[in-house]
CSV table of C-alpha atoms in Angstrom, one decimal:
chain,number,residue,atom,x,y,z
I,203,MET,CA,57.5,-21.1,-62.2
I,204,ARG,CA,60.7,-22.6,-63.7
I,205,ARG,CA,59.0,-24.0,-66.7
I,206,ASN,CA,58.2,-22.9,-70.2
I,207,TYR,CA,55.6,-20.2,-70.4
I,208,LEU,CA,52.9,-21.3,-72.8
I,209,ALA,CA,52.0,-18.7,-75.3
I,210,LEU,CA,48.3,-19.2,-74.9
I,211,GLY,CA,46.9,-16.9,-77.5
I,212,VAL,CA,43.5,-18.1,-76.6
I,213,ALA,CA,40.7,-15.8,-75.6
I,214,ALA,CA,39.1,-16.6,-72.2
I,215,VAL,CA,36.0,-18.6,-72.8
I,216,ALA,CA,32.9,-16.8,-71.4
I,217,VAL,CA,31.2,-19.5,-69.4
I,218,ALA,CA,28.5,-18.5,-67.1
I,219,ALA,CA,29.3,-19.2,-63.4
I,220,SER,CA,27.3,-21.9,-61.8
I,221,ALA,CA,24.8,-20.5,-59.3
I,222,LEU,CA,24.6,-23.7,-57.3
I,223,VAL,CA,23.8,-23.3,-53.6
I,224,SER,CA,25.4,-25.5,-51.1
I,225,GLN,CA,23.1,-27.7,-49.1
I,226,ALA,CA,25.9,-29.2,-47.0
I,227,ALA,CA,25.9,-29.2,-43.2
I,228,PRO,CA,27.6,-26.4,-41.4
I,229,ALA,CA,31.4,-26.7,-41.0
I,230,PRO,CA,33.0,-27.5,-37.7
I,231,ALA,CA,34.6,-24.7,-35.7
I,232,ALA,CA,37.7,-23.5,-37.5
I,233,THR,CA,41.3,-23.8,-36.3
I,234,GLY,CA,43.9,-21.2,-37.2
I,235,LEU,CA,43.7,-19.4,-40.5
I,236,HIS,CA,40.3,-20.1,-42.1
I,237,ILE,CA,37.6,-18.8,-44.4
I,238,SER,CA,34.9,-16.5,-43.2
I,239,GLY,CA,32.5,-15.6,-46.0
I,240,ARG,CA,34.8,-14.9,-48.9
I,241,ASP,CA,37.7,-13.7,-46.7
I,242,VAL,CA,40.8,-15.4,-45.2
I,243,VAL,CA,40.8,-14.6,-41.5
I,244,GLU,CA,43.0,-15.5,-38.6
I,245,ALA,CA,42.0,-17.5,-35.6
I,246,ASN,CA,40.9,-14.3,-33.8
I,247,GLY,CA,38.6,-13.4,-36.7
I,248,GLU,CA,40.9,-10.6,-38.1
I,249,LYS,CA,40.9,-10.4,-41.9
I,250,PHE,CA,44.2,-11.4,-43.5
I,251,VAL,CA,45.0,-10.2,-47.0
I,252,MET,CA,48.0,-12.0,-48.5
I,253,ARG,CA,50.6,-9.6,-49.9
I,254,GLY,CA,53.7,-11.5,-51.0
I,255,VAL,CA,55.7,-13.3,-53.6
I,256,ASN,CA,56.7,-16.8,-54.6
I,257,HIS,CA,60.2,-18.2,-53.6
I,258,PRO,CA,61.6,-21.1,-55.6
I,259,HIS,CA,63.0,-22.9,-52.6
I,260,VAL,CA,63.2,-26.4,-53.9
I,261,TRP,CA,65.7,-25.4,-56.6
I,262,TYR,CA,67.7,-23.0,-54.4
I,263,GLU,CA,67.6,-24.5,-50.9
I,264,SER,CA,70.7,-22.6,-49.8
I,265,ARG,CA,69.0,-19.3,-50.4
I,266,THR,CA,67.4,-19.1,-47.0
I,267,GLY,CA,68.4,-15.5,-46.6
I,268,SER,CA,65.6,-14.7,-49.1
I,269,PHE,CA,63.0,-15.0,-46.4
I,270,ALA,CA,64.4,-12.1,-44.5
I,271,ASP,CA,64.9,-10.1,-47.7
I,272,ILE,CA,61.3,-10.6,-48.8
I,273,LYS,CA,60.0,-9.6,-45.4
I,274,ALA,CA,62.2,-6.5,-45.3
I,275,LEU,CA,60.5,-5.3,-48.5
I,276,GLY,CA,57.2,-5.5,-46.8
I,277,ALA,CA,55.6,-8.9,-47.6
I,278,ASN,CA,53.3,-10.6,-45.1
I,279,THR,CA,53.2,-13.9,-47.0
I,280,VAL,CA,55.6,-16.1,-48.9
I,281,ARG,CA,54.6,-18.9,-51.2
I,282,VAL,CA,57.3,-21.6,-51.0
I,283,VAL,CA,58.0,-24.0,-53.8
I,284,LEU,CA,58.5,-27.6,-52.6
I,285,GLY,CA,58.9,-31.0,-54.3
I,286,THR,CA,57.7,-34.5,-53.5
I,287,GLY,CA,60.7,-36.2,-55.0
I,288,LYS,CA,59.0,-37.5,-58.0
I,289,ARG,CA,60.0,-34.5,-60.1
I,290,TRP,CA,61.9,-32.2,-57.8
I,291,GLY,CA,63.1,-32.6,-54.3
I,292,PRO,CA,62.2,-34.3,-52.1
I,293,SER,CA,61.7,-31.4,-49.8
I,294,ASP,CA,62.4,-32.8,-46.4
I,295,ASP,CA,63.1,-29.5,-44.8
I,296,VAL,CA,59.5,-28.4,-44.3
I,297,ALA,CA,60.0,-27.8,-40.5
I,298,GLN,CA,63.0,-25.5,-41.3
I,299,VAL,CA,60.9,-23.6,-44.0
I,300,ILE,CA,58.1,-23.0,-41.5
I,301,SER,CA,60.6,-21.8,-38.9
I,302,LEU,CA,62.0,-19.3,-41.4
I,303,CYS,CA,58.6,-18.0,-42.2
I,304,LYS,CA,57.8,-17.6,-38.5
I,305,GLN,CA,61.1,-16.0,-37.7
I,306,ASN,CA,60.4,-13.4,-40.4
I,307,LYS,CA,56.8,-12.9,-39.4
I,308,MET,CA,55.3,-14.1,-42.7
I,309,ILE,CA,52.5,-16.5,-43.3
I,310,CYS,CA,53.8,-19.6,-45.1
I,311,VAL,CA,52.0,-20.9,-48.2
I,312,LEU,CA,53.6,-24.3,-48.9
I,313,GLU,CA,53.0,-25.7,-52.4
I,314,VAL,CA,54.0,-29.0,-54.2
I,315,HIS,CA,55.3,-28.1,-57.6
I,316,ASP,CA,55.6,-31.6,-59.1
I,317,THR,CA,51.9,-31.5,-60.1
I,318,THR,CA,52.5,-28.7,-62.7
I,319,GLY,CA,50.7,-29.5,-66.0
I,320,TYR,CA,49.6,-33.1,-65.0
I,321,GLY,CA,47.9,-34.8,-68.0
I,322,GLU,CA,50.0,-32.8,-70.5
I,323,GLU,CA,53.4,-32.9,-68.8
I,324,GLN,CA,54.4,-36.6,-68.5
I,325,ALA,CA,56.7,-36.2,-65.5
I,326,ALA,CA,54.1,-34.5,-63.4
I,327,ALA,CA,52.7,-36.0,-60.2
I,328,SER,CA,49.0,-36.3,-59.6
I,329,LEU,CA,47.1,-34.5,-56.9
I,330,ASP,CA,46.6,-37.8,-55.2
I,331,GLU,CA,50.4,-38.2,-55.0
I,332,ALA,CA,50.7,-34.6,-53.7
I,333,ALA,CA,48.2,-35.4,-51.0
I,334,ASP,CA,50.3,-38.4,-50.0
I,335,TYR,CA,53.3,-36.1,-49.7
I,336,TRP,CA,51.5,-33.8,-47.3
I,337,ILE,CA,50.3,-36.8,-45.3
I,338,GLY,CA,53.9,-37.8,-45.0
I,339,GLN,CA,54.7,-34.3,-43.6
I,340,LYS,CA,51.8,-34.3,-41.1
I,341,ASP,CA,54.0,-34.5,-38.0
I,342,VAL,CA,55.7,-31.1,-38.8
I,343,LEU,CA,52.5,-29.5,-40.1
I,344,ALA,CA,50.3,-30.4,-37.2
I,345,GLY,CA,49.9,-27.4,-34.8
I,346,GLN,CA,51.0,-24.9,-37.5
I,347,GLU,CA,47.4,-23.9,-38.6
I,348,ASP,CA,47.9,-20.3,-37.5
I,349,TYR,CA,51.0,-19.9,-39.7
I,350,VAL,CA,50.7,-22.3,-42.7
I,351,ILE,CA,48.4,-22.6,-45.7
I,352,ILE,CA,48.7,-25.9,-47.7
I,353,ASN,CA,48.6,-25.3,-51.4
I,354,ILE,CA,47.9,-28.9,-52.4
I,355,GLY,CA,49.6,-28.8,-55.8
I,356,ASN,CA,50.8,-26.2,-58.2
I,357,GLU,CA,48.9,-25.8,-61.5
I,358,PRO,CA,47.8,-29.4,-61.2
I,359,ILE,CA,46.3,-30.0,-64.7
I,360,GLY,CA,47.5,-28.8,-68.0
I,361,ASN,CA,45.4,-28.2,-71.1
I,362,THR,CA,44.7,-31.9,-71.8
I,363,ASN,CA,41.3,-32.9,-70.3
I,364,ALA,CA,41.2,-30.0,-67.9
I,365,ALA,CA,37.8,-31.2,-66.8
I,366,GLN,CA,39.5,-33.9,-64.6
I,367,TRP,CA,40.4,-31.0,-62.3
I,368,THR,CA,37.1,-31.1,-60.4
I,369,ASP,CA,37.2,-34.7,-59.2
I,370,ALA,CA,40.9,-34.8,-58.7
I,371,THR,CA,40.9,-31.6,-56.5
I,372,ALA,CA,37.8,-32.6,-54.5
I,373,ASN,CA,39.3,-36.0,-53.8
I,374,ALA,CA,42.6,-34.5,-52.7
I,375,VAL,CA,40.8,-32.2,-50.3
I,376,ARG,CA,38.7,-35.1,-48.9
I,377,LYS,CA,41.9,-37.2,-48.5
I,378,LEU,CA,43.6,-34.5,-46.4
I,379,ARG,CA,40.6,-33.9,-44.3
I,380,ALA,CA,40.1,-37.7,-43.7
I,381,ASN,CA,43.7,-37.7,-42.5
I,382,GLY,CA,43.1,-35.1,-39.9
I,383,PHE,CA,44.4,-31.9,-41.6
I,384,GLU,CA,42.6,-28.8,-40.3
I,385,HIS,CA,44.7,-26.2,-42.2
I,386,LEU,CA,43.4,-23.7,-44.6
I,387,LEU,CA,43.8,-25.4,-48.0
I,388,MET,CA,44.6,-23.6,-51.3
I,389,VAL,CA,43.7,-25.2,-54.7
I,390,ASP,CA,45.2,-24.0,-58.0
I,391,ALA,CA,43.2,-23.9,-61.2
I,392,PRO,CA,43.8,-26.2,-64.3
I,393,ASN,CA,45.1,-25.0,-67.7
I,394,TRP,CA,48.5,-24.5,-66.2
I,395,GLY,CA,46.8,-22.4,-63.5
I,396,GLN,CA,45.1,-20.0,-65.8
I,397,ASP,CA,41.7,-21.7,-66.1
I,398,TRP,CA,41.1,-20.3,-69.6
I,399,GLN,CA,38.5,-23.0,-70.1
I,400,ASN,CA,36.8,-21.9,-66.9
I,401,VAL,CA,36.7,-25.3,-65.3
I,402,MET,CA,37.5,-24.0,-61.8
I,403,ARG,CA,35.3,-21.0,-62.3
I,404,THR,CA,32.3,-23.3,-63.2
I,405,THR,CA,32.8,-26.1,-60.8
I,406,ALA,CA,34.4,-24.4,-57.7
I,407,GLN,CA,31.2,-25.0,-55.7
I,408,THR,CA,31.6,-28.8,-56.1
I,409,VAL,CA,35.1,-28.6,-54.6
I,410,TRP,CA,34.0,-26.2,-51.9
I,411,ASN,CA,31.2,-28.7,-50.9
I,412,ALA,CA,33.8,-31.5,-50.8
I,413,ASP,CA,35.6,-29.8,-47.9
I,414,GLU,CA,33.9,-30.8,-44.7
I,415,ARG,CA,35.6,-27.9,-43.0
I,416,ARG,CA,34.6,-25.3,-45.6
I,417,ASN,CA,38.1,-24.1,-45.4
I,418,THR,CA,39.5,-23.9,-49.0
I,419,VAL,CA,40.6,-20.9,-50.9
I,420,PHE,CA,40.7,-21.0,-54.7
I,421,SER,CA,43.9,-19.7,-56.5
I,422,ILE,CA,44.0,-18.4,-60.1
I,423,HIS,CA,47.4,-17.8,-61.8
I,424,MET,CA,47.3,-14.8,-64.2
I,425,TYR,CA,49.7,-14.6,-67.1
I,426,SER,CA,49.1,-14.0,-70.9
I,427,VAL,CA,45.5,-15.2,-70.8
I,428,TYR,CA,44.7,-12.2,-68.6
I,429,ASN,CA,46.2,-9.4,-70.8
I,430,GLN,CA,43.0,-7.3,-70.7
I,431,ALA,CA,41.2,-5.7,-67.8
I,432,SER,CA,37.9,-7.1,-68.8
I,433,SER,CA,39.1,-10.7,-68.5
I,434,ILE,CA,40.5,-10.1,-65.0
I,435,ILE,CA,37.5,-8.3,-63.7
I,436,SER,CA,35.1,-10.9,-65.2
I,437,TYR,CA,37.0,-13.7,-63.4
I,438,PHE,CA,37.0,-11.8,-60.1
I,439,ASP,CA,33.3,-11.0,-60.5
I,440,ALA,CA,32.3,-14.6,-61.0
I,441,PHE,CA,33.8,-15.7,-57.6
I,442,GLU,CA,32.1,-12.7,-55.9
I,443,THR,CA,28.8,-13.8,-57.4
I,444,MET,CA,29.3,-17.3,-56.2
I,445,GLY,CA,30.4,-16.1,-52.7
I,446,LEU,CA,33.6,-18.2,-52.8
I,447,PRO,CA,37.1,-17.1,-51.7
I,448,LEU,CA,39.7,-16.4,-54.4
I,449,VAL,CA,43.3,-15.2,-54.4
I,450,VAL,CA,45.8,-14.6,-57.2
I,451,GLY,CA,48.4,-17.2,-56.3
I,452,GLU,CA,50.8,-16.3,-59.2
I,453,PHE,CA,51.0,-13.5,-61.7
I,454,GLY,CA,53.6,-11.7,-63.8
I,455,TRP,CA,53.8,-8.3,-65.3
I,456,ARG,CA,53.4,-6.7,-68.7
I,457,PHE,CA,57.0,-6.8,-69.9
I,458,ALA,CA,55.8,-7.1,-73.5
I,459,SER,CA,52.7,-6.5,-75.5
I,460,GLY,CA,50.1,-9.2,-74.9
I,461,GLU,CA,51.4,-10.1,-71.4
I,462,VAL,CA,49.4,-9.9,-68.2
I,463,ASP,CA,47.7,-6.7,-67.2
I,464,HIS,CA,49.4,-6.5,-63.8
I,465,GLU,CA,48.1,-3.0,-63.1
I,466,THR,CA,44.5,-4.1,-63.2
I,467,ILE,CA,45.4,-7.1,-61.0
I,468,LEU,CA,47.0,-4.9,-58.4
I,469,ALA,CA,44.2,-2.3,-58.4
I,470,GLU,CA,41.3,-4.8,-58.4
I,471,THR,CA,42.7,-7.0,-55.7
I,472,GLN,CA,43.3,-4.0,-53.5
I,473,ARG,CA,39.8,-2.7,-54.2
I,474,ARG,CA,38.2,-6.0,-53.4
I,475,GLY,CA,40.4,-7.0,-50.4
I,476,MET,CA,41.8,-10.0,-52.2
I,477,GLY,CA,45.2,-11.6,-51.7
I,478,TYR,CA,48.0,-11.7,-54.3
I,479,LEU,CA,51.4,-13.5,-54.6
I,480,GLY,CA,53.6,-12.4,-57.4
I,481,TRP,CA,55.9,-14.7,-59.4
I,482,SER,CA,58.7,-14.7,-58.4
I,483,TRP,CA,61.6,-13.6,-56.2
I,484,SER,CA,64.6,-14.8,-58.3
I,485,GLY,CA,66.1,-17.8,-60.2
I,486,ASN,CA,63.7,-18.1,-63.2
I,487,THR,CA,64.9,-19.8,-66.3
I,488,ASP,CA,63.5,-16.7,-68.0
I,489,PRO,CA,64.9,-13.9,-65.8
I,490,ILE,CA,62.4,-11.4,-67.1
I,491,LEU,CA,60.1,-12.5,-64.2
I,492,ASP,CA,62.8,-12.2,-61.5
I,493,MET,CA,62.1,-9.5,-58.9
I,494,ALA,CA,65.6,-9.5,-57.6
I,495,THR,CA,68.7,-10.0,-59.8
I,496,ASN,CA,70.6,-13.1,-58.6
I,497,PHE,CA,68.7,-13.1,-55.3
I,498,ASP,CA,70.2,-9.7,-54.4
I,499,ALA,CA,67.5,-7.5,-52.6
I,500,THR,CA,69.6,-4.4,-53.4
I,501,GLN,CA,69.2,-5.1,-57.1
I,502,LEU,CA,65.4,-5.0,-57.7
I,503,THR,CA,64.4,-5.4,-61.3
I,504,THR,CA,61.6,-3.3,-63.0
I,505,TRP,CA,59.1,-6.0,-61.9
I,506,GLY,CA,60.6,-6.0,-58.3
I,507,GLN,CA,60.4,-2.3,-58.0
I,508,ARG,CA,56.8,-2.2,-59.3
I,509,ILE,CA,55.3,-4.9,-57.1
I,510,PHE,CA,57.2,-3.9,-53.9
I,511,ASN,CA,57.3,-0.1,-54.1
I,512,GLY,CA,54.5,0.9,-56.6
I,513,ALA,CA,50.9,1.9,-56.1
I,514,ASN,CA,48.8,-0.9,-54.7
I,515,GLY,CA,52.1,-2.8,-54.2
I,516,ILE,CA,53.3,-4.8,-51.3
I,517,LYS,CA,54.8,-1.9,-49.2
I,518,ALA,CA,51.7,0.2,-49.7
I,519,THR,CA,49.1,-2.4,-48.9
I,520,SER,CA,50.6,-5.3,-46.8
I,521,LYS,CA,49.6,-5.7,-43.2
I,522,GLU,CA,51.4,-8.1,-40.9
I,523,ALA,CA,49.3,-11.0,-39.5
I,524,THR,CA,48.1,-10.3,-36.0
I,525,ILE,CA,49.6,-13.6,-34.8
I,526,PHE,CA,52.9,-11.8,-35.1
I,527,GLY,CA,51.7,-8.7,-33.4
I,528,GLY,CA,50.9,-6.7,-36.5
I,529,THR,CA,48.3,-4.1,-35.4
I,530,PRO,CA,48.9,-0.6,-37.1
I,531,PRO,CA,47.8,2.4,-35.0
I,532,THR,CA,44.9,4.6,-35.9
I,533,THR,CA,43.6,7.8,-34.4
I,534,THR,CA,40.7,10.1,-35.2
I,535,THR,CA,41.1,13.9,-34.6
I,536,THR,CA,38.9,16.6,-33.3
I,537,THR,CA,36.6,18.7,-35.5
I,538,PRO,CA,37.4,22.5,-35.6
I,539,GLU,CA,33.9,23.4,-36.9
I,540,PRO,CA,31.6,20.4,-36.4
I,541,GLU,CA,28.6,21.7,-38.2
I,542,LYS,CA,30.2,23.7,-41.0
I,543,GLY,CA,33.8,22.5,-41.2
I,544,CYS,CA,35.5,19.1,-41.7
I,545,THR,CA,37.2,16.3,-39.8
I,546,ALA,CA,40.4,14.3,-40.6
I,547,THR,CA,41.4,10.8,-39.6
I,548,TYR,CA,45.0,9.8,-39.8
I,549,SER,CA,45.7,6.1,-39.9
I,550,VAL,CA,49.0,4.1,-40.3
I,551,ALA,CA,47.8,1.6,-42.9
I,552,ASN,CA,51.1,-0.4,-42.8
I,553,GLN,CA,54.6,-0.2,-41.3
I,554,TRP,CA,57.9,-1.8,-42.0
I,555,PRO,CA,61.5,-1.2,-40.9
I,556,GLY,CA,62.3,2.4,-41.8
I,557,GLY,CA,59.1,3.1,-43.6
I,558,PHE,CA,55.3,3.3,-43.5
I,559,GLN,CA,52.1,4.1,-45.4
I,560,ALA,CA,49.6,6.5,-43.9
I,561,ASP,CA,46.0,7.2,-45.1
I,562,VAL,CA,44.1,10.4,-44.2
I,563,ARG,CA,40.3,10.5,-44.6
I,564,VAL,CA,38.8,13.9,-44.9
I,565,ALA,CA,35.0,14.3,-44.2
I,566,ALA,CA,32.8,17.4,-44.6
I,567,GLY,CA,30.6,18.4,-41.7
I,568,GLY,CA,27.0,19.5,-41.9
I,569,ALA,CA,27.5,21.7,-45.0
I,570,ALA,CA,29.2,21.2,-48.4
I,571,ILE,CA,32.8,22.5,-48.7
I,572,SER,CA,34.8,23.5,-51.8
I,573,GLY,CA,38.2,22.6,-50.5
I,574,TRP,CA,40.2,21.4,-47.5
I,575,THR,CA,43.7,21.8,-45.9
I,576,ILE,CA,45.1,19.3,-43.5
I,577,THR,CA,48.0,20.1,-41.1
I,578,TRP,CA,49.9,18.1,-38.6
I,579,THR,CA,53.3,18.1,-36.9
I,580,PHE,CA,55.5,15.0,-36.8
I,581,THR,CA,57.0,14.3,-33.4
I,582,GLY,CA,59.1,11.3,-34.2
I,583,GLY,CA,61.3,12.7,-37.0
I,584,GLN,CA,59.2,11.1,-39.8
I,585,THR,CA,59.3,12.3,-43.4
I,586,VAL,CA,56.9,12.2,-46.3
I,587,ASN,CA,58.5,10.6,-49.4
I,588,GLN,CA,55.6,10.2,-51.9
I,589,ALA,CA,52.0,11.3,-51.7
I,590,TRP,CA,48.8,10.8,-53.8
I,591,SER,CA,45.4,12.5,-54.0
I,592,ALA,CA,46.7,15.6,-52.2
I,593,THR,CA,49.5,18.2,-52.6
I,594,VAL,CA,51.7,17.6,-49.5
I,595,THR,CA,54.4,20.0,-48.4
I,596,ARG,CA,56.7,19.9,-45.4
I,597,SER,CA,58.6,22.6,-43.4
I,598,GLY,CA,60.7,20.9,-40.8
I,599,ALA,CA,58.3,18.8,-38.7
I,600,ASP,CA,55.2,20.6,-40.0
I,601,VAL,CA,53.2,19.1,-42.8
I,602,THR,CA,50.4,20.6,-44.9
I,603,ALA,CA,48.2,18.7,-47.3
I,604,VAL,CA,45.8,20.5,-49.8
I,605,ASN,CA,43.1,18.9,-51.8
I,606,MET,CA,43.5,18.2,-55.6
I,607,ALA,CA,41.1,19.8,-58.1
I,608,TYR,CA,39.1,16.6,-58.3
I,609,ASN,CA,38.5,15.9,-54.6
I,610,GLY,CA,38.1,19.2,-52.9
I,611,ASN,CA,34.3,19.7,-53.4
I,612,LEU,CA,32.6,17.5,-50.8
I,613,GLY,CA,28.9,17.5,-50.1
I,614,ALA,CA,27.6,17.5,-46.5
I,615,GLY,CA,28.9,14.3,-44.8
I,616,ALA,CA,30.9,13.3,-47.9
I,617,SER,CA,34.5,12.2,-47.7
I,618,ALA,CA,37.8,11.9,-49.6
I,619,THR,CA,41.0,10.0,-48.8
I,620,PHE,CA,44.6,10.8,-49.6
I,621,GLY,CA,47.8,8.9,-48.6
I,622,PHE,CA,51.5,8.9,-48.6
I,623,ILE,CA,54.6,6.7,-48.1
I,624,GLY,CA,56.9,8.0,-45.4
I,625,SER,CA,60.1,7.2,-43.5
I,626,TRP,CA,60.7,6.9,-39.8
I,627,ASN,CA,63.6,6.2,-37.6
I,628,GLY,CA,63.2,5.0,-34.0
I,629,SER,CA,59.5,5.7,-33.5
I,630,ASN,CA,56.4,6.5,-35.6
I,631,PRO,CA,53.8,8.1,-33.3
I,632,VAL,CA,50.5,9.1,-34.8
I,633,PRO,CA,50.2,12.9,-35.0
I,634,ALA,CA,47.2,15.0,-34.2
I,635,VAL,CA,45.8,16.5,-37.4
I,636,THR,CA,43.7,19.5,-38.1
I,637,CYS,CA,41.2,20.0,-40.9
I,638,THR,CA,40.4,23.5,-42.3
I,639,ALA,CA,37.6,23.8,-44.8
I,640,ARG,CA,36.9,26.3,-47.6
I,641,TRP,CA,33.5,27.2,-48.9
């Protein structure tokens, strides 16, 4: 976010979410990435959950190798900072940026950064000016609806008269639709993206209704306002109650007391199937938020290691868009004792060059069990590097997983899941697994 971080020591204002019901006509058939219910889905209807980071391209246009580096670490999405020329840029290389995203099999979220803090930051562009920039780029954006999400303007209103966000955002959406844009649109919250006055939370339905295509996703930026789990969960709950789509378009980490509760963001977005895009790859004026030191992917910072390699992080949860061929394999095994035993299902949840995440679901049969042991044999030279919710041991190609104390007792038909991060080289075939129950 290459700007000063406001120390907003302001408690999030508890404003009840509006329970308005849209009476608008049904939207036309969607093109490319679009909203279905509360989810972002691809043209084929497959759910797509954004797992990625922000890249400050407009300030570091020569750092094109960052796209490949971000992908290699497992991301399926990159949010790219652009400028209209009023404050930064102009970014006239949109076609090249899209090409880099596609070459590296990542969905491209393109955002105009000039709007940051409008109304409080005198140099900022308006959302109307941002819409004009996108209209000027229409020739290179048309036909890219499967690959590109247009984030109209970054943090488009500051803390001064945040209520102007509703009309300004609705009008920008209408302007793009009137000019023939069919893309999935993303709209950032006011209050420098953090919506601590709950303007977006309260009036999101108005903006949703303004989109004739019903194809807009709302984006909250979570920094110091969201330093407690309760404030994060409350905000997510409000959008679930309204039935509107939400992603975390930016967030940082708790590098000091009072900073953002990134652990809750990661856990809750994963639990709810919501997208997140961390800030940021490198090049911050305050390097505490860099994920890679000096754009070097071999020098990940504490924040970089956490978001890419930690629990609920990008490697563990990211799935490549099916438009690029991302379809992880899944297999269900046989049941040794159907009535009194257990079954196990081994699924490759995600895969990247040299690594993968697998989940194993264990289900009791027709009677309760007090414990379980899962065994399989790797046939592709895979290894287990890190496991959770089971004690996993390996002898050569043979792997054994035994329940923990808290998830061994399963009632009839009940289930538990464990997982692990593994390595592979050459191939990653799904093994046949066997479940042995204890009573």
